[in-house]
Amino acid sequence: MNGHVKNMHLQQLVEKAATLLCFLLLLAVDSTKTVAADRNQDCGYDLQQTLRLSRQVQKETGNLIKQYKASEGEMAEIFCKALISGIPDPNISGLEPSQRIASIYMQLQVFSPHLKRVHEHRMDLQPKSPLLNLINIVRDQSRRLTLRLNNIYRIFFPNLPLPEPVGGSTTLLPPQNVFQQKVYGCMVLTTYKKLLTNISKDMRTLKSKICS
């Protein structure tokens, strides 16, 4: 009889232990799902904010181009249709998300000194031009976008070094005459807007790939 009671007691303990184990496993699975959901939410938020900023810079650059053309009057179309070498490529390269983000980051860096040069040219031509403030707005927002891309890359790809632009610092064109400066300015701004358009398109695709 005592042996039977002991067996029943042992069986009850085993059943309780099994129940407790199942509960702990379910709790662990639920916790894992919650953490994963939180990570996806954070991931989506970071990339969404970056997408919004890229669209904002794109909008401000479009406004800058309109004002730039307006300041040049009838000559604007001539300046903006002329071809000039030395302008960075607005295209984004790479197949993997890490490569695409790295390419965006590098392209923003490559364009930075060109935007600075456009500001310098306008300062020489029209020291009190309202375009100077608009150019500074675009430059400031572009710096913010570059920093955000840098942070995103290091968060999502911590084991991959972030490459720097090939060839080191960007090579700018030699001193130019007034006509060349105006052509250069319009070309830099319109090409930069193309880059920002490509960035906005890419960020939508990258969001679905990285946060899945």
Coordinates of C-alpha atoms in Angstrom, one line a residue:
M1 CA 0.0 0.0 0.0
N2 CA 2.8 2.4 0.9
G3 CA 4.5 1.6 -2.4
H4 CA 1.3 2.4 -4.2
V5 CA 0.9 5.7 -2.4
K6 CA 4.5 6.6 -3.2
N7 CA 4.0 5.8 -6.9
M8 CA 0.9 8.0 -7.0
H9 CA 2.8 10.8 -5.3
L10 CA 5.7 10.4 -7.6
Q11 CA 3.4 10.4 -10.6
Q12 CA 1.7 13.6 -9.4
L13 CA 5.1 15.3 -9.0
V14 CA 6.1 14.2 -12.5
E15 CA 2.8 15.6 -13.9
K16 CA 3.3 18.9 -12.1
A17 CA 6.8 19.2 -13.3
A18 CA 5.7 18.5 -16.9
T19 CA 3.0 21.1 -16.6
L20 CA 5.5 23.6 -15.2
L21 CA 7.9 22.8 -18.0
C22 CA 5.3 23.3 -20.7
F23 CA 4.3 26.6 -19.1
L24 CA 7.9 27.8 -19.0
L25 CA 8.4 26.8 -22.6
L26 CA 5.3 28.7 -23.7
L27 CA 6.5 31.7 -21.7
A28 CA 9.9 31.6 -23.4
V29 CA 8.4 31.3 -26.9
D30 CA 6.0 34.2 -26.2
S31 CA 8.9 36.3 -24.8
T32 CA 10.9 35.5 -28.0
K33 CA 8.0 36.6 -30.2
T34 CA 7.6 39.8 -28.2
V35 CA 11.3 40.6 -28.5
A36 CA 11.3 39.9 -32.2
A37 CA 8.2 42.1 -32.7
D38 CA 9.8 44.9 -30.7
R39 CA 13.0 44.6 -32.8
N40 CA 11.0 44.7 -36.1
Q41 CA 9.1 47.7 -34.8
D42 CA 12.3 49.5 -33.9
C43 CA 13.8 48.5 -37.3
G44 CA 10.8 49.8 -39.2
Y45 CA 10.8 53.1 -37.2
D46 CA 14.5 53.8 -37.9
L47 CA 14.2 53.1 -41.6
Q48 CA 10.9 55.0 -41.9
Q49 CA 12.5 58.1 -40.3
T50 CA 15.4 57.8 -42.7
L51 CA 12.9 57.5 -45.6
R52 CA 11.1 60.7 -44.4
L53 CA 14.4 62.6 -44.1
S54 CA 15.5 61.6 -47.6
R55 CA 12.1 62.7 -49.0
Q56 CA 12.5 66.0 -47.1
V57 CA 16.0 66.6 -48.6
Q58 CA 14.6 65.7 -52.0
K59 CA 11.8 68.3 -51.6
E60 CA 14.2 71.0 -50.4
T61 CA 16.6 70.3 -53.3
G62 CA 13.7 70.5 -55.8
N63 CA 12.7 73.9 -54.3
L64 CA 16.4 75.0 -54.5
I65 CA 16.6 74.1 -58.2
K66 CA 13.5 76.1 -58.9
Q67 CA 14.9 79.1 -57.1
Y68 CA 18.3 78.6 -58.8
K69 CA 16.7 78.6 -62.3
A70 CA 14.5 81.6 -61.4
S71 CA 17.6 83.6 -60.3
E72 CA 19.2 83.0 -63.7
G73 CA 16.2 84.0 -65.8
E74 CA 16.1 83.1 -69.4
M75 CA 19.6 81.7 -69.3
A76 CA 18.6 79.0 -66.8
E77 CA 17.7 76.4 -69.4
I78 CA 21.0 76.9 -71.2
F79 CA 22.9 76.5 -67.9
C80 CA 21.0 73.4 -66.8
K81 CA 21.1 71.6 -70.2
A82 CA 24.8 72.1 -70.8
L83 CA 27.0 69.1 -70.1
I84 CA 30.0 69.2 -67.8
S85 CA 32.3 66.4 -66.6
G86 CA 33.2 65.7 -63.0
I87 CA 29.7 65.4 -61.6
P88 CA 29.2 62.3 -59.3
D89 CA 27.0 59.4 -60.4
P90 CA 23.5 59.5 -58.9
N91 CA 23.1 55.7 -59.1
I92 CA 23.2 53.3 -56.2
S93 CA 25.1 50.1 -56.5
G94 CA 25.1 46.7 -54.7
L95 CA 22.9 43.6 -54.5
E96 CA 22.7 43.0 -50.7
P97 CA 21.0 45.5 -48.3
S98 CA 24.3 46.2 -46.6
Q99 CA 25.9 47.0 -50.0
R100 CA 23.0 49.3 -51.0
I101 CA 23.1 51.3 -47.7
A102 CA 26.9 51.5 -47.9
S103 CA 26.6 52.8 -51.5
I104 CA 24.0 55.5 -50.4
Y105 CA 26.3 56.5 -47.6
M106 CA 29.3 56.9 -49.9
Q107 CA 27.3 58.8 -52.6
L108 CA 26.1 61.3 -50.0
Q109 CA 29.7 61.8 -48.9
V110 CA 30.9 62.2 -52.5
F111 CA 28.3 64.9 -53.2
S112 CA 29.0 66.9 -50.0
P113 CA 32.1 68.8 -51.3
H114 CA 30.3 69.6 -54.5
L115 CA 27.4 71.2 -52.6
K116 CA 29.9 73.2 -50.7
R117 CA 31.5 74.4 -53.9
V118 CA 28.1 75.4 -55.3
H119 CA 27.6 77.5 -52.2
E120 CA 31.1 79.1 -52.6
H121 CA 30.4 80.0 -56.2
R122 CA 27.1 81.6 -55.3
M123 CA 28.7 83.5 -52.5
D124 CA 31.2 84.9 -55.0
L125 CA 28.5 85.8 -57.6
Q126 CA 25.8 87.1 -55.3
P127 CA 27.0 87.5 -51.6
K128 CA 23.4 88.4 -50.5
S129 CA 21.5 85.9 -52.6
P130 CA 18.6 84.1 -50.9
L131 CA 19.9 81.0 -52.6
L132 CA 22.7 80.8 -50.0
N133 CA 20.3 80.0 -47.2
L134 CA 18.5 77.4 -49.3
I135 CA 21.8 75.7 -50.2
N136 CA 22.7 75.6 -46.5
I137 CA 19.4 74.0 -45.6
V138 CA 20.0 71.2 -48.2
R139 CA 23.6 70.8 -47.0
D140 CA 22.5 70.6 -43.3
Q141 CA 19.8 68.0 -44.0
S142 CA 22.2 66.0 -46.2
R143 CA 24.6 65.8 -43.3
R144 CA 21.8 64.6 -41.0
L145 CA 20.9 62.0 -43.6
T146 CA 24.5 60.8 -43.9
L147 CA 24.8 60.4 -40.2
R148 CA 21.5 58.5 -40.0
L149 CA 22.7 56.1 -42.7
N150 CA 26.0 55.6 -40.9
N151 CA 24.1 54.7 -37.7
I152 CA 21.7 52.4 -39.4
Y153 CA 24.5 50.6 -41.1
R154 CA 26.4 50.1 -37.8
I155 CA 23.2 48.9 -36.1
F156 CA 22.1 46.3 -38.7
F157 CA 25.5 45.3 -39.9
P158 CA 27.9 45.6 -36.9
N159 CA 30.3 43.0 -38.3
L160 CA 30.8 44.6 -41.7
P161 CA 33.1 47.6 -41.9
L162 CA 31.6 50.6 -43.6
P163 CA 33.6 51.3 -46.8
E164 CA 34.9 54.8 -47.6
P165 CA 34.6 56.4 -51.1
V166 CA 37.1 54.9 -53.6
G167 CA 40.1 57.1 -54.1
G168 CA 39.7 59.0 -50.8
S169 CA 38.6 62.6 -50.9
T170 CA 36.5 63.9 -53.8
T171 CA 38.3 65.6 -56.6
L172 CA 36.7 68.9 -57.5
L173 CA 37.0 70.7 -60.8
P174 CA 39.7 73.4 -61.2
P175 CA 38.7 77.1 -61.0
Q176 CA 36.0 78.0 -63.5
N177 CA 34.6 81.2 -65.2
V178 CA 31.2 82.5 -64.4
F179 CA 29.4 80.6 -67.1
Q180 CA 31.1 77.3 -66.1
Q181 CA 30.2 78.0 -62.4
K182 CA 26.5 78.4 -63.2
V183 CA 26.4 75.3 -65.4
Y184 CA 28.3 73.4 -62.7
G185 CA 25.9 74.6 -60.0
C186 CA 22.8 73.5 -61.9
M187 CA 24.3 70.2 -62.9
V188 CA 25.3 69.4 -59.3
L189 CA 21.8 70.2 -57.9
T190 CA 19.8 68.4 -60.6
T191 CA 22.1 65.3 -60.3
Y192 CA 21.9 65.4 -56.6
K193 CA 18.1 65.4 -56.7
K194 CA 18.3 62.3 -58.9
L195 CA 20.4 60.6 -56.2
L196 CA 17.8 61.6 -53.5
T197 CA 15.0 60.2 -55.7
N198 CA 16.9 56.9 -56.0
I199 CA 17.6 56.9 -52.2
S200 CA 13.9 57.3 -51.4
K201 CA 13.0 54.4 -53.8
D202 CA 15.7 52.2 -52.3
M203 CA 14.7 52.9 -48.7
R204 CA 11.2 51.6 -49.2
T205 CA 12.6 48.3 -50.6
L206 CA 15.3 48.0 -48.0
K207 CA 12.8 48.4 -45.2
S208 CA 10.9 45.3 -46.3
K209 CA 14.1 43.3 -46.7
I210 CA 15.9 44.3 -43.5
C211 CA 12.9 44.2 -41.1
S212 CA 11.4 40.9 -42.3

